Amino acid sequence: MMGANNILPLFVIISLAGAFLTSIIGKRLKWFSDIMGSLTTLILFVLSLLAVRIVNTQGVVVYSVGAWKPPFGIAMVLDGFAAFMLVTVNLVAFSIAVYSINYMEKFTSKWKFYTLFLLMVGGMNGVVITGDMFNLFVFLEIASVASYALVAFGTERHELEAAFKYAVMSTLGSLFILLSIALLYSYTSTLNMADMATVLAEKGPKNITLMVSVLFIMGFGLKAALVPFHAWLPDAHPSAPAPISAMLSGVLIKSLGVYTLCRIFYNVIGMSPTISSILMFLGALSMVIGGLLAIGQWDFKRLLAYSSISQIGYIVLGIGLGTPLGILGGLFHLFNHSVFKSLLFLNSGAVEYSTGTRDLQQMGGLSKKMPVTSATNIIASMSITGIPPFSGFWSKLLIIIAAVQAGRYGYAFLAVLVSVLTLAMYMKVLKYAFFGSLREKWSQIKEVPFFMKLSMGTLAFICLVGGVLFLRSVSGVFLRPASEALLEGIKYAAIVLKGGQ
Amino acid sequence: MRRIISILLLGIIALGITLSLAKIPFGTPKTKVGRYYIDKGVEETGATNIVTSVVVNYRAFDTLGEVTVLFIAAIGLGAVLTTGRRKKPERKIEPASLVLYTGCRFLFPLILLFGAYIFVHGHLTPGGGFQGGAIVASAFVLTYLGCRERRISERGSKLAESLGGLIFVIVGLVGLAVGGYFLMNFLPKGIPNFLFSAGIIPILYIVIGVKVGSELAGIIDNLIEESE
């Protein structure tokens, strides 16, 4: 049984081993934690590309941890959707690890940062790759608890306050999720997701399915920061160190919130028109409210945080539509948003690194002093607002077309409208931060160090060429298997159980 | 107004849980996975404690996750509490009473021994790595109460935590190399009810016991340092 499927546990093992090693050696050897951070995430990224290849050549791969056959042991499942998320998570994680080499210099215990960072990455990979309901919860907790500590990493007053608020809200979300997993276990007496889907389909919809769906929407909605559950995000994301803000907004809310929502509602419980309309409604609500709140912000990172809520709305709207095009568009936007939102947060970090402020009104004319930062920021802004050749345009276009095709003209209209709002808020950032005349007090600032530039440049390049994913040949291996995995619905069970034999 | 709304919401949740659990037959022999563990557990894992066979063998991967969560809690607390403002406490520590002082010195090794017994025998008797680890940590709490000038070595506890996690992963990897599956029970299962039985379970539980003990002790140490 040695072979391609042994790659599955590696996504968790490598990150955990990297974290433990960093915590032992990194304290004594300063350079070791930098190397470990970048090397571990690079290996994970390469493995995730390999995973995409495996899915395309061998189809769904199932791995039984400890050689216990499902449903008695824990299964890991690699399908199109999981491979897609792995690439997204590890790509962003790698560029952020490179960025942190320079950025985290000013913090005292770098090894603690890298240990927590790698554990968070491991948690996210675990959530994505697992095929077991309770295992999903365990990894969800690993990623969440690591992120609470990382938000508070600066240990200033407002950072601790934000981290506390985040921890309370997010724990509440975890509680809902745990409660619904317990209910599901008592009903189906199995924890394997595929097996659970089979049992649920046999027994038919009952009260408990409704209750569990509601709890899951609240729990994962909190993790994804959909609008009625979003209150923690605008505090937590700006308070973290910039690389962690990028990680949280870029991939954490997506792998813990959006991915899990999709996986459970499409593949385990089964999508119903009611849930579909709830998701679309929440998506549209987040889109509009996030956009409206973002536009009035003067704190660079807080503006970006509100904009994340708005963009998550697009993703959930697309996926909630439930049509093939809608899901494709939603996932495409998920990938794009991961890239450009991380880049924008890294930009804000670069500005803070050089000037020491996050207030847009204090900045101005920084493009003269920080050419790389401002150039990458322009690319990311164009991308998120949806200017044609950049990646964001194509994914938003897909979502809007899908909404029109599904007859949801109202939602399509809102999507266009919020796009205009997005344009306005990023024009504001560009105008106040990078264009205009340079203030006297910024005449001495320098561009950021090499690794930060490298990381921002790489992400900007992906924004530029991200539109390539739109081409049939590229999306055929990367995006389409992901959306097909969701469209299979509860047939997922049959596919996984067959692969497990 | 707020109170009324909260009570109303709680009522709705309670109603929902009641309705969803109303028709579930608890404790019947029909529960699929649970029944399997009870029937096959001893035979397949060699551990007479069925809870242990589930926690450290069938679902050992979850347990790896759980100890990682605890590790994150310990290291995160360390990062949040001590970064940048480590001050040496100036004031004199008031010594404990003679009874407490003598009692703690007398009990410390015994409690450690008992904790170790609990986690070493995790596959045979009730208890296991988490429980044993908690008992070990309680020995350190007693020391903090009785012998106030003593401190655990922070380096030692951090090393035990990280090494513990690493050994867990390595044991899993050996399973991958030998049997082809991560965390596979590659050692002979032996005869149930003997100390040397159940393959990798005792090894993992010893690792968990040491790790949990040092993490809890480290957390207490961090909190004490901050409050001084």
Coordinates of N, CA and C in Angstrom, one line a residue, chain B residues 24-222:
Chain B
I24 N -33.7 9.5 19.9 CA -32.5 8.7 19.7 C -32.4 7.7 20.8
P25 N -32.2 6.4 20.4 CA -32.1 5.4 21.4 C -30.7 5.3 22.0
F26 N -30.5 5.9 23.2 CA -29.1 5.9 23.8 C -28.8 4.5 24.4
G27 N -27.6 4.1 24.3 CA -27.1 2.9 25.0 C -27.7 1.6 24.5
T28 N -28.3 1.7 23.3 CA -28.7 0.4 22.8 C -27.6 -0.3 22.1
P29 N -27.6 -1.6 21.9 CA -26.5 -2.2 21.3 C -26.3 -1.9 19.8
K30 N -27.2 -1.1 19.3 CA -27.2 -0.9 17.8 C -26.1 0.1 17.4
T31 N -25.6 0.9 18.4 CA -24.6 1.9 18.0 C -23.4 1.2 17.3
K32 N -23.2 1.6 16.1 CA -22.3 0.8 15.2 C -20.8 0.8 15.7
V33 N -20.3 2.0 15.7 CA -18.8 2.2 16.0 C -18.5 1.8 17.4
G34 N -19.4 2.3 18.3 CA -19.1 2.0 19.7 C -19.1 0.5 20.0
R35 N -20.1 -0.2 19.5 CA -20.2 -1.6 19.7 C -18.9 -2.3 19.2
Y36 N -18.5 -1.9 18.0 CA -17.3 -2.5 17.4 C -16.1 -2.4 18.4
Y37 N -15.9 -1.2 19.0 CA -14.8 -1.0 19.9 C -14.9 -1.9 21.1
I38 N -16.1 -2.1 21.6 CA -16.3 -2.9 22.8 C -16.0 -4.4 22.4
D39 N -16.5 -4.8 21.3 CA -16.3 -6.2 20.9 C -14.9 -6.6 20.5
K40 N -14.3 -5.7 19.7 CA -13.0 -6.0 19.1 C -11.8 -5.4 19.8
G41 N -12.1 -4.4 20.6 CA -11.0 -3.5 21.2 C -9.8 -4.3 21.8
V42 N -10.1 -5.2 22.7 CA -9.0 -5.9 23.4 C -8.3 -6.8 22.4
E43 N -9.0 -7.4 21.5 CA -8.4 -8.4 20.6 C -7.5 -7.6 19.6
E44 N -8.0 -6.5 19.1 CA -7.3 -5.8 18.0 C -6.2 -4.9 18.5
T45 N -6.3 -4.4 19.8 CA -5.3 -3.4 20.2 C -4.4 -4.0 21.3
G46 N -4.9 -5.0 22.1 CA -4.2 -5.5 23.2 C -4.4 -4.7 24.5
A47 N -5.1 -3.6 24.4 CA -5.3 -2.8 25.6 C -6.6 -3.2 26.3
T48 N -6.6 -3.5 27.6 CA -7.8 -3.9 28.3 C -8.7 -2.8 28.7
N49 N -8.1 -1.6 28.7 CA -8.9 -0.4 29.0 C -9.4 0.1 27.6
I50 N -10.7 -0.1 27.4 CA -11.3 0.2 26.1 C -11.2 1.7 25.7
V51 N -11.3 2.5 26.7 CA -11.2 4.0 26.5 C -9.8 4.3 25.9
T52 N -8.8 3.6 26.5 CA -7.4 3.8 26.0 C -7.3 3.3 24.6
S53 N -7.9 2.1 24.3 CA -7.8 1.6 22.9 C -8.3 2.6 21.9
V54 N -9.4 3.3 22.3 CA -10.0 4.2 21.3 C -9.1 5.5 21.3
V55 N -8.7 6.0 22.4 CA -8.0 7.3 22.5 C -6.6 7.2 21.9
V56 N -5.9 6.1 22.2 CA -4.5 6.1 21.7 C -4.3 5.2 20.6
N57 N -5.3 4.4 20.1 CA -5.1 3.6 19.0 C -6.0 3.8 17.8
Y58 N -7.3 3.6 18.0 CA -8.2 3.8 16.9 C -8.2 5.3 16.5
R59 N -8.2 6.2 17.5 CA -8.3 7.6 17.2 C -7.0 8.3 17.7
A60 N -5.9 7.7 17.5 CA -4.6 8.3 18.1 C -4.3 9.6 17.4
F61 N -4.8 9.8 16.2 CA -4.5 11.0 15.4 C -5.2 12.2 16.1
D62 N -6.4 12.0 16.6 CA -7.1 13.0 17.3 C -6.3 13.4 18.6
T63 N -5.8 12.4 19.2 CA -5.0 12.6 20.5 C -3.8 13.4 20.2
L64 N -3.1 13.2 19.1 CA -2.0 14.0 18.6 C -2.4 15.4 18.5
G65 N -3.6 15.6 17.9 CA -4.2 17.0 17.8 C -4.4 17.6 19.2
E66 N -5.0 16.8 20.1 CA -5.3 17.3 21.5 C -4.1 17.8 22.2
V67 N -3.0 16.9 22.2 CA -1.8 17.4 22.9 C -1.2 18.6 22.2
T68 N -1.4 18.7 20.9 CA -0.9 19.9 20.2 C -1.7 21.2 20.7
V69 N -3.0 21.0 20.9 CA -3.8 22.2 21.4 C -3.2 22.6 22.7
L70 N -2.9 21.7 23.6 CA -2.4 22.0 24.9 C -1.0 22.7 24.8
F71 N -0.2 22.1 23.8 CA 1.1 22.7 23.6 C 1.0 24.2 23.1
I72 N 0.0 24.4 22.2 CA -0.2 25.8 21.7 C -0.6 26.7 22.9
A73 N -1.5 26.1 23.7 CA -2.0 27.0 24.9 C -0.8 27.3 25.7
A74 N 0.1 26.4 26.0 CA 1.2 26.6 26.9 C 2.2 27.7 26.2
I75 N 2.5 27.5 24.9 CA 3.5 28.3 24.3 C 2.8 29.7 24.0
G76 N 1.5 29.7 23.7 CA 0.9 31.0 23.5 C 0.8 31.8 24.7
L77 N 0.5 31.2 25.9 CA 0.5 31.9 27.1 C 1.8 32.4 27.5
G78 N 2.9 31.6 27.2 CA 4.2 32.1 27.4 C 4.5 33.3 26.6
A79 N 4.1 33.3 25.3 CA 4.3 34.4 24.4 C 3.6 35.7 24.9
V80 N 2.4 35.5 25.3 CA 1.5 36.7 25.7 C 1.9 37.2 27.0
L81 N 2.3 36.4 28.0 CA 2.5 36.8 29.3 C 3.9 37.4 29.6
T82 N 4.9 36.8 29.0 CA 6.2 37.1 29.4 C 7.0 38.0 28.4
T83 N 6.5 38.2 27.2 CA 7.3 38.9 26.2 C 7.6 40.3 26.7
G84 N 8.9 40.6 26.7 CA 9.3 42.0 26.8 C 9.2 42.6 28.2
R85 N 8.5 42.0 29.2 CA 8.5 42.7 30.5 C 8.7 41.7 31.6
R86 N 9.8 41.0 31.5 CA 10.2 40.1 32.5 C 11.0 40.9 33.6
K87 N 10.3 41.0 34.8 CA 10.9 41.7 35.9 C 11.2 40.6 37.0
K88 N 12.4 40.8 37.6 CA 12.7 39.9 38.7 C 11.9 40.4 39.9
P89 N 11.2 39.5 40.6 CA 10.5 39.9 41.7 C 11.4 40.3 42.9
E90 N 11.2 41.5 43.4 CA 12.2 42.0 44.4 C 11.8 41.6 45.8
R91 N 10.5 41.6 46.0 CA 10.1 41.4 47.4 C 10.4 40.0 47.9
K92 N 10.5 39.9 49.2 CA 10.8 38.6 49.9 C 9.6 37.7 49.8
I93 N 9.8 36.5 49.6 CA 8.7 35.5 49.6 C 8.5 35.0 51.1
E94 N 7.3 35.1 51.5 CA 7.0 34.7 52.9 C 7.0 33.1 52.9
P95 N 7.8 32.6 53.8 CA 7.9 31.1 53.8 C 6.6 30.5 54.3
A96 N 6.4 29.2 53.8 CA 5.2 28.5 54.2 C 5.3 28.0 55.6
S97 N 4.2 27.6 56.2 CA 4.3 27.0 57.5 C 5.0 25.7 57.5
L98 N 5.5 25.3 58.7 CA 6.3 24.1 58.8 C 5.5 22.9 58.3
V99 N 4.2 22.8 58.6 CA 3.5 21.6 58.2 C 3.4 21.5 56.7
L100 N 3.1 22.7 56.1 CA 3.0 22.7 54.6 C 4.4 22.3 54.0
Y101 N 5.4 23.0 54.6 CA 6.8 22.8 54.0 C 7.2 21.3 54.1
T102 N 7.0 20.7 55.3 CA 7.4 19.3 55.4 C 6.5 18.4 54.6
G103 N 5.2 18.7 54.6 CA 4.2 17.9 53.9 C 4.5 17.9 52.4
C104 N 4.9 19.0 51.9 CA 5.1 19.1 50.4 C 6.4 18.3 50.0
R105 N 7.4 18.4 50.9 CA 8.6 17.7 50.6 C 8.4 16.2 50.7
F106 N 7.5 15.8 51.6 CA 7.3 14.4 51.8 C 6.4 13.8 50.7
L107 N 5.4 14.6 50.2 CA 4.4 14.1 49.3 C 4.9 14.2 47.8
F108 N 5.8 15.2 47.6 CA 6.1 15.5 46.2 C 6.6 14.2 45.4
P109 N 7.5 13.4 45.9 CA 7.9 12.2 45.1 C 6.8 11.2 45.0
L110 N 6.0 11.1 46.1 CA 4.9 10.1 46.1 C 3.9 10.5 45.0
I111 N 3.5 11.8 44.9 CA 2.6 12.2 43.9 C 3.1 12.0 42.5
L112 N 4.4 12.3 42.3 CA 5.0 12.0 41.0 C 4.9 10.6 40.7
L113 N 5.2 9.7 41.7 CA 5.2 8.3 41.4 C 3.8 7.8 41.0
F114 N 2.8 8.4 41.8 CA 1.4 8.0 41.5 C 1.0 8.4 40.1
G115 N 1.4 9.7 39.7 CA 1.1 10.1 38.4 C 1.7 9.2 37.3
A116 N 3.0 8.9 37.5 CA 3.7 8.0 36.6 C 3.0 6.7 36.5
Y117 N 2.6 6.2 37.7 CA 1.9 4.9 37.7 C 0.6 5.0 36.8
I118 N -0.1 6.1 36.9 CA -1.4 6.2 36.2 C -1.1 6.2 34.7
F119 N -0.1 6.9 34.2 CA 0.1 7.0 32.8 C 0.8 5.8 32.2
V120 N 1.6 5.1 33.1 CA 2.3 3.9 32.6 C 1.3 2.8 32.4
H121 N 0.3 2.7 33.3 CA -0.7 1.7 33.3 C -1.9 2.1 32.6
G122 N -1.8 3.1 31.7 CA -3.0 3.6 31.0 C -3.8 2.6 30.2
H123 N -3.0 1.5 29.7 CA -3.7 0.6 28.9 C -4.3 -0.6 29.7
L124 N -4.1 -0.6 31.0 CA -4.6 -1.7 31.8 C -5.7 -1.2 32.8
T125 N -5.5 -0.1 33.4 CA -6.4 0.4 34.4 C -7.0 1.7 34.0
P126 N -8.0 2.1 34.7 CA -8.6 3.5 34.4 C -7.6 4.6 34.5
G127 N -7.7 5.6 33.6 CA -6.7 6.6 33.6 C -5.9 6.5 32.4
G128 N -4.9 7.4 32.3 CA -4.0 7.4 31.1 C -3.1 8.6 31.1
G129 N -2.6 9.0 30.0 CA -1.6 10.0 29.9 C -2.1 11.4 30.4
F130 N -3.4 11.8 30.0 CA -3.9 13.1 30.4 C -4.1 13.1 31.9
Q131 N -4.7 12.1 32.5 CA -5.0 12.0 33.9 C -3.6 12.0 34.7
G132 N -2.7 11.1 34.3 CA -1.4 11.0 34.9 C -0.7 12.3 34.9
G133 N -0.7 13.0 33.7 CA 0.0 14.2 33.5 C -0.6 15.3 34.5
A134 N -1.9 15.3 34.6 CA -2.5 16.3 35.5 C -2.1 16.0 37.0
I135 N -1.9 14.7 37.3 CA -1.5 14.4 38.7 C 0.0 14.9 38.9
V136 N 0.8 14.7 37.9 CA 2.2 15.1 38.0 C 2.2 16.6 38.1
A137 N 1.4 17.3 37.4 CA 1.4 18.8 37.5 C 0.9 19.2 38.9
S138 N 0.0 18.4 39.5 CA -0.5 18.8 40.8 C 0.7 18.7 41.9
A139 N 1.6 17.8 41.6 CA 2.8 17.8 42.5 C 3.6 19.1 42.5
F140 N 3.7 19.7 41.3 CA 4.4 20.9 41.2 C 3.6 22.1 41.8
V141 N 2.3 22.0 41.7 CA 1.5 23.0 42.4 C 1.7 23.0 43.9
L142 N 1.8 21.8 44.4 CA 2.0 21.7 45.8 C 3.4 22.3 46.2
T143 N 4.4 22.0 45.4 CA 5.7 22.6 45.6 C 5.6 24.1 45.6
Y144 N 4.9 24.7 44.7 CA 4.7 26.1 44.7 C 4.1 26.7 45.9
L145 N 3.2 25.9 46.5 CA 2.5 26.3 47.8 C 3.5 26.1 48.9
G146 N 4.1 25.0 49.0 CA 4.9 24.7 50.2 C 6.3 25.2 50.2
C147 N 7.0 25.0 49.1 CA 8.4 25.4 49.0 C 8.5 26.5 48.0
R148 N 8.2 27.8 48.5 CA 7.9 28.9 47.6 C 9.0 29.4 46.8
E149 N 10.2 29.1 47.3 CA 11.4 29.6 46.6 C 11.7 28.7 45.4
R150 N 11.2 27.6 45.3 CA 11.5 26.7 44.2 C 10.8 27.0 43.0
R151 N 11.5 26.8 41.9 CA 10.8 27.0 40.5 C 11.2 25.8 39.7
I152 N 10.3 25.4 38.8 CA 10.7 24.4 37.8 C 11.6 25.0 36.8
S153 N 12.5 24.2 36.3 CA 13.4 24.8 35.2 C 12.6 25.0 34.0
E154 N 12.5 26.2 33.5 CA 11.7 26.5 32.3 C 12.2 25.8 31.1
R155 N 13.5 25.8 31.0 CA 14.1 25.1 29.9 C 13.8 23.6 29.9
G156 N 13.8 23.0 31.0 CA 13.5 21.6 31.1 C 12.1 21.3 30.7
S157 N 11.1 22.2 31.2 CA 9.8 21.9 30.9 C 9.5 22.1 29.4
K158 N 10.0 23.2 28.9 CA 9.8 23.5 27.5 C 10.4 22.3 26.6
L159 N 11.5 21.8 27.0 CA 12.2 20.8 26.2 C 11.3 19.5 26.3
A160 N 10.8 19.2 27.5 CA 9.9 18.0 27.6 C 8.7 18.2 26.8
E161 N 8.1 19.4 26.7 CA 6.9 19.6 25.9 C 7.2 19.3 24.4
S162 N 8.3 20.0 23.9 CA 8.6 19.9 22.5 C 9.0 18.5 22.1
L163 N 9.9 17.9 23.0 CA 10.4 16.5 22.7 C 9.2 15.6 22.7
G164 N 8.3 15.7 23.7 CA 7.1 14.9 23.8 C 6.3 14.9 22.4
G165 N 6.1 16.1 21.9 CA 5.3 16.2 20.7 C 6.1 15.5 19.5
L166 N 7.4 15.8 19.5 CA 8.2 15.2 18.5 C 8.3 13.7 18.5
I167 N 8.4 13.1 19.7 CA 8.4 11.7 19.8 C 7.1 11.1 19.4
F168 N 6.0 11.7 19.7 CA 4.7 11.2 19.2 C 4.7 11.1 17.7
V169 N 5.1 12.2 17.1 CA 5.2 12.2 15.6 C 6.1 11.2 15.1
I170 N 7.3 11.0 15.8 CA 8.3 10.0 15.3 C 7.7 8.6 15.4
V171 N 7.1 8.3 16.5 CA 6.5 7.0 16.7 C 5.5 6.7 15.5
G172 N 4.7 7.8 15.2 CA 3.8 7.6 14.1 C 4.5 7.4 12.8
L173 N 5.6 8.1 12.6 CA 6.3 7.9 11.4 C 7.0 6.5 11.2
V174 N 7.4 6.0 12.4 CA 8.0 4.6 12.3 C 6.9 3.7 11.9
G175 N 5.7 3.9 12.4 CA 4.5 3.1 11.9 C 4.4 3.2 10.4
L176 N 4.5 4.4 9.9 CA 4.4 4.6 8.5 C 5.5 3.9 7.7
A177 N 6.7 3.9 8.3 CA 7.8 3.2 7.6 C 7.7 1.7 7.7
V178 N 7.3 1.2 8.8 CA 7.2 -0.3 9.1 C 5.9 -0.9 8.5
G179 N 4.8 -0.3 8.8 CA 3.6 -0.9 8.4 C 2.9 -0.2 7.2
G180 N 3.4 1.0 6.8 CA 2.7 1.6 5.7 C 1.7 2.6 6.1
Y181 N 1.3 2.7 7.4 CA 0.3 3.7 7.8 C 0.8 4.5 8.9
F182 N 0.5 5.8 8.9 CA 0.9 6.7 10.0 C 0.2 6.3 11.3
L183 N 1.0 6.3 12.4 CA 0.4 5.9 13.7 C 0.0 4.5 13.7
M184 N 0.5 3.6 12.9 CA 0.1 2.2 13.0 C 0.7 1.6 14.2
N185 N 0.0 0.6 14.8 CA 0.5 -0.1 16.0 C 1.5 -1.2 15.5
F186 N 2.8 -0.8 15.4 CA 3.7 -1.8 14.7 C 4.4 -2.7 15.7
L187 N 4.2 -2.5 17.0 CA 4.9 -3.4 18.0 C 3.9 -4.6 18.3
P188 N 4.5 -5.7 18.8 CA 3.7 -6.8 19.1 C 2.7 -6.5 20.2
K189 N 1.5 -7.0 20.1 CA 0.4 -6.6 21.0 C 0.5 -7.3 22.4
G190 N 1.3 -8.4 22.4 CA 1.5 -9.1 23.7 C 0.2 -9.8 24.2
I191 N 0.3 -10.1 25.5 CA -0.9 -10.7 26.1 C -1.6 -9.6 26.9
P192 N -2.9 -9.5 26.7 CA -3.6 -8.5 27.4 C -3.5 -8.6 28.9
N193 N -3.5 -7.5 29.7 CA -3.4 -7.5 31.1 C -2.0 -7.5 31.6
F194 N -1.0 -7.6 30.7 CA 0.4 -7.5 31.1 C 0.9 -6.1 30.9
L195 N 1.9 -5.7 31.7 CA 2.4 -4.4 31.5 C 3.0 -4.1 30.1
F196 N 3.8 -5.1 29.7 CA 4.4 -5.0 28.3 C 3.4 -5.6 27.3
S197 N 2.4 -4.9 27.0 CA 1.4 -5.3 26.0 C 0.9 -4.1 25.3
A198 N 0.0 -4.3 24.3 CA -0.7 -3.3 23.6 C 0.2 -2.4 22.7
G199 N 1.4 -2.9 22.3 CA 2.2 -2.3 21.3 C 2.6 -0.9 21.6
I200 N 2.3 0.1 20.8 CA 2.8 1.5 21.0 C 2.0 2.2 22.0
I201 N 0.9 1.7 22.5 CA 0.0 2.4 23.4 C 0.7 2.9 24.6
P202 N 1.5 2.0 25.4 CA 2.2 2.6 26.6 C 3.2 3.6 26.2
I203 N 3.9 3.5 25.1 CA 4.9 4.5 24.7 C 4.2 5.8 24.5
L204 N 3.1 5.8 23.8 CA 2.4 7.1 23.5 C 1.9 7.7 24.8
Y205 N 1.4 6.8 25.7 CA 0.8 7.4 26.9 C 1.9 7.9 27.8
I206 N 3.1 7.3 27.9 CA 4.2 7.9 28.7 C 4.5 9.3 28.1
V207 N 4.6 9.3 26.8 CA 5.0 10.6 26.1 C 3.9 11.7 26.5
I208 N 2.6 11.3 26.4 CA 1.5 12.2 26.7 C 1.6 12.6 28.1
G209 N 1.9 11.6 29.0 CA 1.9 12.0 30.4 C 3.0 13.0 30.8
V210 N 4.2 12.8 30.2 CA 5.3 13.7 30.5 C 4.9 15.1 29.9
K211 N 4.4 15.1 28.7 CA 4.1 16.3 28.0 C 3.0 17.1 28.7
V212 N 1.9 16.4 29.0 CA 0.8 17.1 29.7 C 1.3 17.6 31.1
G213 N 2.0 16.8 31.8 CA 2.5 17.2 33.1 C 3.4 18.5 33.0
S214 N 4.3 18.5 32.1 CA 5.2 19.6 32.0 C 4.5 20.9 31.4
E215 N 3.5 20.6 30.6 CA 2.8 21.8 30.0 C 1.9 22.5 31.1
L216 N 1.2 21.6 31.9 CA 0.4 22.2 32.9 C 1.2 22.9 34.0
A217 N 2.4 22.3 34.4 CA 3.2 22.9 35.3 C 3.8 24.2 34.8
G218 N 4.1 24.2 33.5 CA 4.7 25.4 32.8 C 3.7 26.5 32.8
I219 N 2.4 26.2 32.5 CA 1.3 27.2 32.5 C 1.2 27.8 33.9
I220 N 1.2 27.0 34.9 CA 1.0 27.5 36.3 C 2.2 28.4 36.6
D221 N 3.4 27.9 36.2 CA 4.6 28.7 36.5 C 4.5 30.1 35.8
N222 N 4.1 30.1 34.6 CA 3.9 31.4 33.9 C 2.9 32.3 34.6

